[in-house]
JSON list of C-alpha atoms in Angstrom, two decimals:
[
{"chain": "A", "resi": 10, "resn": "ASP", "atom": "CA", "xyz": [7.94, 3.76, -2.54]},
{"chain": "A", "resi": 11, "resn": "GLN", "atom": "CA", "xyz": [4.64, 2.52, -1.16]},
{"chain": "A", "resi": 12, "resn": "GLN", "atom": "CA", "xyz": [1.86, 3.75, -3.46]},
{"chain": "A", "resi": 13, "resn": "VAL", "atom": "CA", "xyz": [-0.88, 2.26, -1.27]},
{"chain": "A", "resi": 14, "resn": "LYS", "atom": "CA", "xyz": [-0.47, 2.89, 2.43]},
{"chain": "A", "resi": 15, "resn": "GLN", "atom": "CA", "xyz": [-2.27, 1.41, 5.40]},
{"chain": "A", "resi": 16, "resn": "ASN", "atom": "CA", "xyz": [-0.76, 3.40, 8.21]},
{"chain": "A", "resi": 17, "resn": "SER", "atom": "CA", "xyz": [-2.28, 1.45, 11.07]},
{"chain": "A", "resi": 18, "resn": "PRO", "atom": "CA", "xyz": [-0.69, -2.00, 11.37]},
{"chain": "A", "resi": 19, "resn": "SER", "atom": "CA", "xyz": [-3.31, -3.03, 13.91]},
{"chain": "A", "resi": 20, "resn": "LEU", "atom": "CA", "xyz": [-6.70, -2.03, 15.29]},
{"chain": "A", "resi": 21, "resn": "SER", "atom": "CA", "xyz": [-8.68, -3.32, 18.26]},
{"chain": "A", "resi": 22, "resn": "VAL", "atom": "CA", "xyz": [-12.47, -2.82, 18.55]},
{"chain": "A", "resi": 23, "resn": "GLN", "atom": "CA", "xyz": [-15.22, -4.02, 20.86]},
{"chain": "A", "resi": 24, "resn": "GLU", "atom": "CA", "xyz": [-17.86, -6.34, 19.46]},
{"chain": "A", "resi": 25, "resn": "GLY", "atom": "CA", "xyz": [-20.88, -4.42, 18.23]},
{"chain": "A", "resi": 26, "resn": "ARG", "atom": "CA", "xyz": [-18.97, -1.19, 17.66]},
{"chain": "A", "resi": 27, "resn": "ILE", "atom": "CA", "xyz": [-17.80, 0.27, 14.36]},
{"chain": "A", "resi": 28, "resn": "SER", "atom": "CA", "xyz": [-14.44, -0.71, 12.85]},
{"chain": "A", "resi": 29, "resn": "ILE", "atom": "CA", "xyz": [-12.84, 1.85, 10.53]},
{"chain": "A", "resi": 30, "resn": "LEU", "atom": "CA", "xyz": [-9.86, 0.79, 8.47]},
{"chain": "A", "resi": 31, "resn": "ASN", "atom": "CA", "xyz": [-8.03, 3.44, 6.48]},
{"chain": "A", "resi": 32, "resn": "CYS", "atom": "CA", "xyz": [-6.02, 3.43, 3.27]},
{"chain": "A", "resi": 33, "resn": "ASP", "atom": "CA", "xyz": [-4.19, 6.25, 1.49]},
{"chain": "A", "resi": 34, "resn": "TYR", "atom": "CA", "xyz": [-2.80, 6.23, -2.03]},
{"chain": "A", "resi": 35, "resn": "THR", "atom": "CA", "xyz": [-0.43, 8.45, -3.94]},
{"chain": "A", "resi": 36, "resn": "ASN", "atom": "CA", "xyz": [-1.13, 7.68, -7.61]},
{"chain": "A", "resi": 37, "resn": "SER", "atom": "CA", "xyz": [-3.97, 9.73, -9.08]},
{"chain": "A", "resi": 38, "resn": "MET", "atom": "CA", "xyz": [-4.18, 7.19, -11.94]},
{"chain": "A", "resi": 39, "resn": "PHE", "atom": "CA", "xyz": [-5.73, 4.59, -9.64]},
{"chain": "A", "resi": 40, "resn": "ASP", "atom": "CA", "xyz": [-9.36, 4.15, -10.61]},
{"chain": "A", "resi": 41, "resn": "TYR", "atom": "CA", "xyz": [-10.49, 0.98, -8.87]},
{"chain": "A", "resi": 42, "resn": "PHE", "atom": "CA", "xyz": [-10.04, 0.02, -5.24]},
{"chain": "A", "resi": 43, "resn": "LEU", "atom": "CA", "xyz": [-10.57, -3.24, -3.41]},
{"chain": "A", "resi": 44, "resn": "TRP", "atom": "CA", "xyz": [-10.55, -4.56, 0.13]},
{"chain": "A", "resi": 45, "resn": "TYR", "atom": "CA", "xyz": [-9.52, -8.10, 0.95]},
{"chain": "A", "resi": 46, "resn": "LYS", "atom": "CA", "xyz": [-9.77, -10.02, 4.18]},
{"chain": "A", "resi": 47, "resn": "LYS", "atom": "CA", "xyz": [-7.24, -12.64, 5.21]},
{"chain": "A", "resi": 48, "resn": "TYR", "atom": "CA", "xyz": [-7.42, -15.22, 7.98]},
{"chain": "A", "resi": 49, "resn": "PRO", "atom": "CA", "xyz": [-4.25, -17.01, 9.14]},
{"chain": "A", "resi": 50, "resn": "ALA", "atom": "CA", "xyz": [-3.28, -20.00, 6.97]},
{"chain": "A", "resi": 51, "resn": "GLU", "atom": "CA", "xyz": [-5.78, -18.99, 4.26]},
{"chain": "A", "resi": 52, "resn": "GLY", "atom": "CA", "xyz": [-5.58, -16.99, 1.07]},
{"chain": "A", "resi": 53, "resn": "PRO", "atom": "CA", "xyz": [-6.97, -13.44, 0.92]},
{"chain": "A", "resi": 54, "resn": "THR", "atom": "CA", "xyz": [-10.65, -13.27, 0.05]},
{"chain": "A", "resi": 55, "resn": "PHE", "atom": "CA", "xyz": [-12.28, -10.43, -1.83]},
{"chain": "A", "resi": 56, "resn": "LEU", "atom": "CA", "xyz": [-14.53, -8.32, 0.38]},
{"chain": "A", "resi": 57, "resn": "ILE", "atom": "CA", "xyz": [-15.75, -5.20, -1.39]},
{"chain": "A", "resi": 58, "resn": "SER", "atom": "CA", "xyz": [-14.64, -2.79, -4.09]},
{"chain": "A", "resi": 59, "resn": "ILE", "atom": "CA", "xyz": [-15.32, 0.70, -5.38]},
{"chain": "A", "resi": 60, "resn": "SER", "atom": "CA", "xyz": [-14.83, 2.45, -8.68]},
{"chain": "A", "resi": 61, "resn": "SER", "atom": "CA", "xyz": [-13.44, 5.97, -8.78]},
{"chain": "A", "resi": 62, "resn": "ILE", "atom": "CA", "xyz": [-16.71, 7.22, -10.26]},
{"chain": "A", "resi": 63, "resn": "LYS", "atom": "CA", "xyz": [-18.40, 6.51, -6.91]},
{"chain": "A", "resi": 64, "resn": "ASP", "atom": "CA", "xyz": [-17.78, 7.76, -3.41]},
{"chain": "A", "resi": 65, "resn": "LYS", "atom": "CA", "xyz": [-19.52, 4.98, -1.51]},
{"chain": "A", "resi": 66, "resn": "ASN", "atom": "CA", "xyz": [-20.29, 1.31, -1.91]},
{"chain": "A", "resi": 67, "resn": "GLU", "atom": "CA", "xyz": [-22.18, -0.77, 0.61]},
{"chain": "A", "resi": 68, "resn": "ASP", "atom": "CA", "xyz": [-22.56, -4.53, 1.06]},
{"chain": "A", "resi": 69, "resn": "GLY", "atom": "CA", "xyz": [-24.30, -5.60, 4.22]},
{"chain": "A", "resi": 70, "resn": "ARG", "atom": "CA", "xyz": [-22.20, -4.65, 7.23]},
{"chain": "A", "resi": 71, "resn": "PHE", "atom": "CA", "xyz": [-19.35, -3.43, 5.03]},
{"chain": "A", "resi": 72, "resn": "THR", "atom": "CA", "xyz": [-19.15, 0.04, 3.46]},
{"chain": "A", "resi": 73, "resn": "VAL", "atom": "CA", "xyz": [-16.25, 1.52, 1.56]},
{"chain": "A", "resi": 74, "resn": "PHE", "atom": "CA", "xyz": [-15.90, 5.30, 1.23]},
{"chain": "A", "resi": 75, "resn": "LEU", "atom": "CA", "xyz": [-13.68, 6.97, -1.34]},
{"chain": "A", "resi": 76, "resn": "ASN", "atom": "CA", "xyz": [-12.42, 10.54, -1.12]},
{"chain": "A", "resi": 77, "resn": "LYS", "atom": "CA", "xyz": [-10.59, 11.15, -4.39]},
{"chain": "A", "resi": 78, "resn": "SER", "atom": "CA", "xyz": [-9.45, 14.67, -3.56]},
{"chain": "A", "resi": 79, "resn": "ALA", "atom": "CA", "xyz": [-7.74, 13.39, -0.41]},
{"chain": "A", "resi": 80, "resn": "LYS", "atom": "CA", "xyz": [-6.63, 10.15, -2.10]},
{"chain": "A", "resi": 81, "resn": "HIS", "atom": "CA", "xyz": [-8.13, 8.28, 0.82]},
{"chain": "A", "resi": 82, "resn": "LEU", "atom": "CA", "xyz": [-10.48, 5.38, 1.26]},
{"chain": "A", "resi": 83, "resn": "SER", "atom": "CA", "xyz": [-11.88, 3.71, 4.31]},
{"chain": "A", "resi": 84, "resn": "LEU", "atom": "CA", "xyz": [-13.67, 0.47, 5.13]},
{"chain": "A", "resi": 85, "resn": "HIS", "atom": "CA", "xyz": [-16.40, 0.61, 7.76]},
{"chain": "A", "resi": 86, "resn": "ILE", "atom": "CA", "xyz": [-17.65, -2.53, 9.45]},
{"chain": "A", "resi": 87, "resn": "VAL", "atom": "CA", "xyz": [-20.86, -2.08, 11.44]},
{"chain": "A", "resi": 88, "resn": "PRO", "atom": "CA", "xyz": [-21.50, -3.82, 13.75]},
{"chain": "A", "resi": 89, "resn": "SER", "atom": "CA", "xyz": [-18.16, -5.52, 14.24]},
{"chain": "A", "resi": 90, "resn": "GLN", "atom": "CA", "xyz": [-18.20, -9.21, 15.10]},
{"chain": "A", "resi": 91, "resn": "PRO", "atom": "CA", "xyz": [-15.47, -11.47, 16.51]},
{"chain": "A", "resi": 92, "resn": "GLY", "atom": "CA", "xyz": [-15.42, -13.35, 13.19]},
{"chain": "A", "resi": 93, "resn": "ASP", "atom": "CA", "xyz": [-14.27, -10.14, 11.52]},
{"chain": "A", "resi": 94, "resn": "SER", "atom": "CA", "xyz": [-10.90, -10.50, 13.26]},
{"chain": "A", "resi": 95, "resn": "ALA", "atom": "CA", "xyz": [-8.45, -10.83, 10.38]},
{"chain": "A", "resi": 96, "resn": "VAL", "atom": "CA", "xyz": [-5.90, -8.89, 8.37]},
{"chain": "A", "resi": 97, "resn": "TYR", "atom": "CA", "xyz": [-7.46, -6.46, 5.91]},
{"chain": "A", "resi": 98, "resn": "PHE", "atom": "CA", "xyz": [-5.62, -5.46, 2.75]},
{"chain": "A", "resi": 99, "resn": "CYS", "atom": "CA", "xyz": [-6.37, -2.44, 0.63]},
{"chain": "A", "resi": 100, "resn": "ALA", "atom": "CA", "xyz": [-5.49, -2.70, -3.09]},
{"chain": "A", "resi": 101, "resn": "ALA", "atom": "CA", "xyz": [-5.69, -0.31, -6.03]},
{"chain": "A", "resi": 102, "resn": "SER", "atom": "CA", "xyz": [-5.67, -0.70, -9.77]},
{"chain": "A", "resi": 103, "resn": "PRO", "atom": "CA", "xyz": [-4.21, 1.91, -12.12]},
{"chain": "A", "resi": 104, "resn": "ASN", "atom": "CA", "xyz": [-5.99, 3.07, -15.23]},
{"chain": "A", "resi": 105, "resn": "ALA", "atom": "CA", "xyz": [-3.10, 1.97, -17.43]},
{"chain": "A", "resi": 106, "resn": "GLY", "atom": "CA", "xyz": [-4.72, 0.34, -20.41]},
{"chain": "A", "resi": 107, "resn": "ASN", "atom": "CA", "xyz": [-4.64, -3.42, -20.54]},
{"chain": "A", "resi": 108, "resn": "ASN", "atom": "CA", "xyz": [-1.56, -3.88, -18.35]},
{"chain": "A", "resi": 109, "resn": "ARG", "atom": "CA", "xyz": [-3.43, -3.53, -15.11]},
{"chain": "A", "resi": 110, "resn": "LYS", "atom": "CA", "xyz": [-2.40, -5.24, -11.91]},
{"chain": "A", "resi": 111, "resn": "LEU", "atom": "CA", "xyz": [-3.20, -4.61, -8.28]},
{"chain": "A", "resi": 112, "resn": "ILE", "atom": "CA", "xyz": [-0.99, -2.51, -6.03]},
{"chain": "A", "resi": 113, "resn": "TRP", "atom": "CA", "xyz": [-1.29, -3.68, -2.41]},
{"chain": "A", "resi": 114, "resn": "GLY", "atom": "CA", "xyz": [-1.06, -2.06, 0.99]},
{"chain": "A", "resi": 115, "resn": "LEU", "atom": "CA", "xyz": [0.73, -3.86, 3.83]},
{"chain": "A", "resi": 116, "resn": "GLY", "atom": "CA", "xyz": [-2.45, -4.70, 5.70]},
{"chain": "A", "resi": 117, "resn": "THR", "atom": "CA", "xyz": [-4.15, -3.83, 8.99]},
{"chain": "A", "resi": 118, "resn": "SER", "atom": "CA", "xyz": [-4.74, -6.52, 11.58]},
{"chain": "A", "resi": 119, "resn": "LEU", "atom": "CA", "xyz": [-8.20, -6.11, 13.11]},
{"chain": "A", "resi": 120, "resn": "ALA", "atom": "CA", "xyz": [-9.07, -7.68, 16.45]},
{"chain": "A", "resi": 121, "resn": "VAL", "atom": "CA", "xyz": [-12.72, -7.62, 17.50]},
{"chain": "A", "resi": 122, "resn": "ASN", "atom": "CA", "xyz": [-13.01, -8.35, 21.18]},
{"chain": "A", "resi": 123, "resn": "PRO", "atom": "CA", "xyz": [-16.13, -10.04, 22.62]},
{"chain": "B", "resi": 26, "resn": "ASP", "atom": "CA", "xyz": [-14.38, -27.95, -4.63]},
{"chain": "B", "resi": 27, "resn": "ALA", "atom": "CA", "xyz": [-12.14, -24.90, -4.39]},
{"chain": "B", "resi": 28, "resn": "ASP", "atom": "CA", "xyz": [-11.90, -22.73, -7.50]},
{"chain": "B", "resi": 29, "resn": "VAL", "atom": "CA", "xyz": [-8.17, -22.08, -7.06]},
{"chain": "B", "resi": 30, "resn": "THR", "atom": "CA", "xyz": [-6.05, -24.90, -5.69]},
{"chain": "B", "resi": 31, "resn": "GLN", "atom": "CA", "xyz": [-2.40, -24.98, -4.75]},
{"chain": "B", "resi": 32, "resn": "THR", "atom": "CA", "xyz": [-0.13, -27.96, -4.20]},
{"chain": "B", "resi": 33, "resn": "PRO", "atom": "CA", "xyz": [1.59, -28.70, -1.97]},
{"chain": "B", "resi": 34, "resn": "ARG", "atom": "CA", "xyz": [0.07, -26.85, 0.99]},
{"chain": "B", "resi": 35, "resn": "ASN", "atom": "CA", "xyz": [3.21, -27.20, 3.04]},
{"chain": "B", "resi": 36, "resn": "ARG", "atom": "CA", "xyz": [6.77, -27.99, 2.01]},
{"chain": "B", "resi": 37, "resn": "ILE", "atom": "CA", "xyz": [10.04, -28.16, 3.86]},
{"chain": "B", "resi": 38, "resn": "THR", "atom": "CA", "xyz": [13.17, -28.35, 1.76]},
{"chain": "B", "resi": 39, "resn": "LYS", "atom": "CA", "xyz": [16.90, -27.78, 1.97]},
{"chain": "B", "resi": 40, "resn": "THR", "atom": "CA", "xyz": [19.06, -25.04, 0.55]},
{"chain": "B", "resi": 41, "resn": "GLY", "atom": "CA", "xyz": [19.99, -25.69, -3.07]},
{"chain": "B", "resi": 42, "resn": "LYS", "atom": "CA", "xyz": [17.05, -27.94, -3.89]},
{"chain": "B", "resi": 43, "resn": "ARG", "atom": "CA", "xyz": [14.73, -27.30, -6.81]},
{"chain": "B", "resi": 44, "resn": "ILE", "atom": "CA", "xyz": [11.12, -26.80, -5.83]},
{"chain": "B", "resi": 45, "resn": "MET", "atom": "CA", "xyz": [7.96, -26.47, -7.88]},
{"chain": "B", "resi": 46, "resn": "LEU", "atom": "CA", "xyz": [4.70, -25.05, -6.58]},
{"chain": "B", "resi": 47, "resn": "GLU", "atom": "CA", "xyz": [1.62, -25.70, -8.63]},
{"chain": "B", "resi": 48, "resn": "CYS", "atom": "CA", "xyz": [-1.60, -23.78, -9.10]},
{"chain": "B", "resi": 49, "resn": "SER", "atom": "CA", "xyz": [-4.77, -24.87, -10.86]},
{"chain": "B", "resi": 50, "resn": "GLN", "atom": "CA", "xyz": [-8.03, -23.02, -11.35]},
{"chain": "B", "resi": 51, "resn": "THR", "atom": "CA", "xyz": [-11.51, -23.95, -12.49]},
{"chain": "B", "resi": 52, "resn": "LYS", "atom": "CA", "xyz": [-12.78, -20.37, -12.71]},
{"chain": "B", "resi": 53, "resn": "GLY", "atom": "CA", "xyz": [-12.03, -20.06, -16.43]},
{"chain": "B", "resi": 54, "resn": "HIS", "atom": "CA", "xyz": [-10.00, -16.91, -15.79]},
{"chain": "B", "resi": 55, "resn": "ASP", "atom": "CA", "xyz": [-7.34, -15.85, -18.26]},
{"chain": "B", "resi": 56, "resn": "ARG", "atom": "CA", "xyz": [-5.01, -14.09, -15.83]},
{"chain": "B", "resi": 57, "resn": "MET", "atom": "CA", "xyz": [-2.91, -15.76, -13.14]},
{"chain": "B", "resi": 58, "resn": "TYR", "atom": "CA", "xyz": [-0.48, -14.45, -10.54]},
{"chain": "B", "resi": 59, "resn": "TRP", "atom": "CA", "xyz": [2.08, -15.65, -8.00]},
{"chain": "B", "resi": 60, "resn": "TYR", "atom": "CA", "xyz": [2.64, -13.72, -4.78]},
{"chain": "B", "resi": 61, "resn": "ARG", "atom": "CA", "xyz": [4.70, -14.24, -1.68]},
{"chain": "B", "resi": 62, "resn": "GLN", "atom": "CA", "xyz": [3.86, -12.96, 1.76]},
{"chain": "B", "resi": 63, "resn": "ASP", "atom": "CA", "xyz": [6.41, -12.26, 4.44]},
{"chain": "B", "resi": 64, "resn": "PRO", "atom": "CA", "xyz": [5.43, -11.00, 7.90]},
{"chain": "B", "resi": 65, "resn": "GLY", "atom": "CA", "xyz": [4.98, -7.21, 7.80]},
{"chain": "B", "resi": 66, "resn": "LEU", "atom": "CA", "xyz": [5.61, -6.98, 4.07]},
{"chain": "B", "resi": 67, "resn": "GLY", "atom": "CA", "xyz": [2.16, -7.59, 2.67]},
{"chain": "B", "resi": 68, "resn": "LEU", "atom": "CA", "xyz": [1.79, -9.28, -0.70]},
{"chain": "B", "resi": 69, "resn": "GLN", "atom": "CA", "xyz": [4.66, -9.04, -3.16]},
{"chain": "B", "resi": 70, "resn": "LEU", "atom": "CA", "xyz": [4.09, -9.96, -6.81]},
{"chain": "B", "resi": 71, "resn": "ILE", "atom": "CA", "xyz": [6.58, -12.50, -8.18]},
{"chain": "B", "resi": 72, "resn": "TYR", "atom": "CA", "xyz": [5.26, -13.21, -11.70]},
{"chain": "B", "resi": 73, "resn": "TYR", "atom": "CA", "xyz": [2.02, -12.76, -13.58]},
{"chain": "B", "resi": 74, "resn": "SER", "atom": "CA", "xyz": [0.54, -14.09, -16.79]},
{"chain": "B", "resi": 75, "resn": "PHE", "atom": "CA", "xyz": [-2.26, -12.41, -18.73]},
{"chain": "B", "resi": 76, "resn": "ASP", "atom": "CA", "xyz": [-2.72, -15.39, -21.03]},
{"chain": "B", "resi": 77, "resn": "VAL", "atom": "CA", "xyz": [-0.97, -18.66, -21.91]},
{"chain": "B", "resi": 78, "resn": "LYS", "atom": "CA", "xyz": [1.63, -16.97, -24.11]},
{"chain": "B", "resi": 79, "resn": "ASP", "atom": "CA", "xyz": [2.21, -14.00, -21.83]},
{"chain": "B", "resi": 80, "resn": "ILE", "atom": "CA", "xyz": [4.60, -14.08, -18.83]},
{"chain": "B", "resi": 81, "resn": "ASN", "atom": "CA", "xyz": [5.71, -10.99, -16.94]},
{"chain": "B", "resi": 82, "resn": "LYS", "atom": "CA", "xyz": [8.07, -10.37, -14.07]},
{"chain": "B", "resi": 83, "resn": "GLY", "atom": "CA", "xyz": [6.70, -8.83, -10.91]},
{"chain": "B", "resi": 84, "resn": "GLU", "atom": "CA", "xyz": [8.46, -6.92, -8.13]},
{"chain": "B", "resi": 85, "resn": "ILE", "atom": "CA", "xyz": [10.59, -9.80, -6.83]},
{"chain": "B", "resi": 86, "resn": "SER", "atom": "CA", "xyz": [11.20, -12.29, -9.66]},
{"chain": "B", "resi": 87, "resn": "ASP", "atom": "CA", "xyz": [14.89, -12.97, -8.98]},
{"chain": "B", "resi": 88, "resn": "GLY", "atom": "CA", "xyz": [15.43, -16.60, -8.01]},
{"chain": "B", "resi": 89, "resn": "TYR", "atom": "CA", "xyz": [12.06, -17.68, -9.40]},
{"chain": "B", "resi": 90, "resn": "SER", "atom": "CA", "xyz": [10.71, -18.90, -12.73]},
{"chain": "B", "resi": 91, "resn": "VAL", "atom": "CA", "xyz": [7.21, -19.76, -13.92]},
{"chain": "B", "resi": 92, "resn": "SER", "atom": "CA", "xyz": [5.45, -21.83, -16.51]},
{"chain": "B", "resi": 93, "resn": "ARG", "atom": "CA", "xyz": [1.92, -21.39, -17.82]},
{"chain": "B", "resi": 94, "resn": "GLN", "atom": "CA", "xyz": [1.20, -24.87, -19.07]},
{"chain": "B", "resi": 95, "resn": "ALA", "atom": "CA", "xyz": [-2.43, -24.18, -19.90]},
{"chain": "B", "resi": 96, "resn": "GLN", "atom": "CA", "xyz": [-4.99, -21.50, -19.17]},
{"chain": "B", "resi": 97, "resn": "ALA", "atom": "CA", "xyz": [-5.88, -23.29, -15.95]},
{"chain": "B", "resi": 98, "resn": "LYS", "atom": "CA", "xyz": [-2.36, -24.06, -14.71]},
{"chain": "B", "resi": 99, "resn": "PHE", "atom": "CA", "xyz": [0.46, -21.80, -13.57]},
{"chain": "B", "resi": 100, "resn": "SER", "atom": "CA", "xyz": [3.48, -23.21, -11.76]},
{"chain": "B", "resi": 101, "resn": "LEU", "atom": "CA", "xyz": [6.23, -21.45, -9.83]},
{"chain": "B", "resi": 102, "resn": "SER", "atom": "CA", "xyz": [9.75, -22.88, -9.58]},
{"chain": "B", "resi": 103, "resn": "LEU", "atom": "CA", "xyz": [12.61, -22.12, -7.27]},
{"chain": "B", "resi": 104, "resn": "GLU", "atom": "CA", "xyz": [15.63, -23.41, -9.17]},
{"chain": "B", "resi": 105, "resn": "SER", "atom": "CA", "xyz": [17.94, -23.43, -6.16]},
{"chain": "B", "resi": 106, "resn": "ALA", "atom": "CA", "xyz": [16.08, -22.65, -2.96]},
{"chain": "B", "resi": 107, "resn": "ILE", "atom": "CA", "xyz": [17.64, -20.40, -0.34]},
{"chain": "B", "resi": 108, "resn": "PRO", "atom": "CA", "xyz": [16.50, -19.73, 3.26]},
{"chain": "B", "resi": 109, "resn": "ASN", "atom": "CA", "xyz": [15.24, -16.20, 2.56]},
{"chain": "B", "resi": 110, "resn": "GLN", "atom": "CA", "xyz": [12.68, -17.73, 0.19]},
{"chain": "B", "resi": 111, "resn": "THR", "atom": "CA", "xyz": [10.93, -19.13, 3.25]},
{"chain": "B", "resi": 112, "resn": "ALA", "atom": "CA", "xyz": [7.48, -17.55, 3.02]},
{"chain": "B", "resi": 113, "resn": "LEU", "atom": "CA", "xyz": [3.80, -18.06, 2.25]},
{"chain": "B", "resi": 114, "resn": "TYR", "atom": "CA", "xyz": [3.14, -18.33, -1.47]},
{"chain": "B", "resi": 115, "resn": "PHE", "atom": "CA", "xyz": [-0.22, -17.50, -3.01]},
{"chain": "B", "resi": 116, "resn": "CYS", "atom": "CA", "xyz": [-1.59, -18.04, -6.48]},
{"chain": "B", "resi": 117, "resn": "ALA", "atom": "CA", "xyz": [-4.39, -15.82, -7.74]},
{"chain": "B", "resi": 118, "resn": "THR", "atom": "CA", "xyz": [-6.56, -15.47, -10.83]},
{"chain": "B", "resi": 119, "resn": "SER", "atom": "CA", "xyz": [-8.59, -12.73, -12.46]},
{"chain": "B", "resi": 120, "resn": "ASP", "atom": "CA", "xyz": [-10.85, -12.32, -15.45]},
{"chain": "B", "resi": 121, "resn": "SER", "atom": "CA", "xyz": [-9.86, -9.58, -17.87]},
{"chain": "B", "resi": 122, "resn": "GLY", "atom": "CA", "xyz": [-13.41, -9.56, -19.24]},
{"chain": "B", "resi": 123, "resn": "THR", "atom": "CA", "xyz": [-14.84, -7.98, -16.09]},
{"chain": "B", "resi": 124, "resn": "GLY", "atom": "CA", "xyz": [-12.55, -4.95, -16.23]},
{"chain": "B", "resi": 125, "resn": "THR", "atom": "CA", "xyz": [-12.42, -4.87, -12.45]},
{"chain": "B", "resi": 126, "resn": "ASP", "atom": "CA", "xyz": [-9.08, -6.56, -11.73]},
{"chain": "B", "resi": 127, "resn": "THR", "atom": "CA", "xyz": [-10.61, -8.47, -8.84]},
{"chain": "B", "resi": 128, "resn": "GLN", "atom": "CA", "xyz": [-8.29, -11.33, -7.98]},
{"chain": "B", "resi": 129, "resn": "TYR", "atom": "CA", "xyz": [-9.24, -14.64, -6.40]},
{"chain": "B", "resi": 130, "resn": "PHE", "atom": "CA", "xyz": [-6.69, -16.43, -4.30]},
{"chain": "B", "resi": 131, "resn": "GLY", "atom": "CA", "xyz": [-5.76, -20.00, -3.56]},
{"chain": "B", "resi": 132, "resn": "PRO", "atom": "CA", "xyz": [-5.23, -21.25, -0.01]},
{"chain": "B", "resi": 133, "resn": "GLY", "atom": "CA", "xyz": [-1.46, -20.76, -0.10]},
{"chain": "B", "resi": 134, "resn": "THR", "atom": "CA", "xyz": [1.67, -22.87, 0.20]},
{"chain": "B", "resi": 135, "resn": "ARG", "atom": "CA", "xyz": [3.86, -22.55, 3.25]},
{"chain": "B", "resi": 136, "resn": "LEU", "atom": "CA", "xyz": [7.45, -23.10, 2.12]},
{"chain": "B", "resi": 137, "resn": "THR", "atom": "CA", "xyz": [10.33, -23.51, 4.54]},
{"chain": "B", "resi": 138, "resn": "VAL", "atom": "CA", "xyz": [13.89, -23.61, 3.23]},
{"chain": "B", "resi": 139, "resn": "LEU", "atom": "CA", "xyz": [16.39, -24.93, 5.75]}
]
């Protein structure tokens, strides 16, 4: 059973517009959430994260929003650039003492068109 | 120099052969992970190690074994490779001291089993 769900396998956006990538989770014990970006033939790279005590975290063009009641988070990229074209993974970490490891979504492939 | 390195980057082998994939890190992190990625299946955890004396099975450990030779080195072995182990393999590290579970990935190994 997929505890972290990225329901859109792909997304296409025009350069300069906003990209919104969504992620839903089922486990209320998750307390830390991360977004990773992955280019073909490279390893995933950490992009931005958010703790469950916050509802928003911003880093330059990237903002993550967390809605705990809906068990939903989203990544906003504004403005989108062609170099943002990649697969984006959402991941969550459960508040389970010291035995914490990331639970991953299946990814959303973003294409930013010039 | 890259903080997390993987060797080899590409490997083609035959069914039944023993294969070892190696991972080294210079980040000083205590935790290390092995993942595989198949198209459409996201990242699946094979094994993880929270310190040199700690080895844990992940979601898909059957057919794989690992060795944590030192804090900086974590190798993955396929004792008798089979074609459905053809995939991208990623090593990752994290630092338990940060409490954030952020993982940092190597560039990946593309393994093809004929």
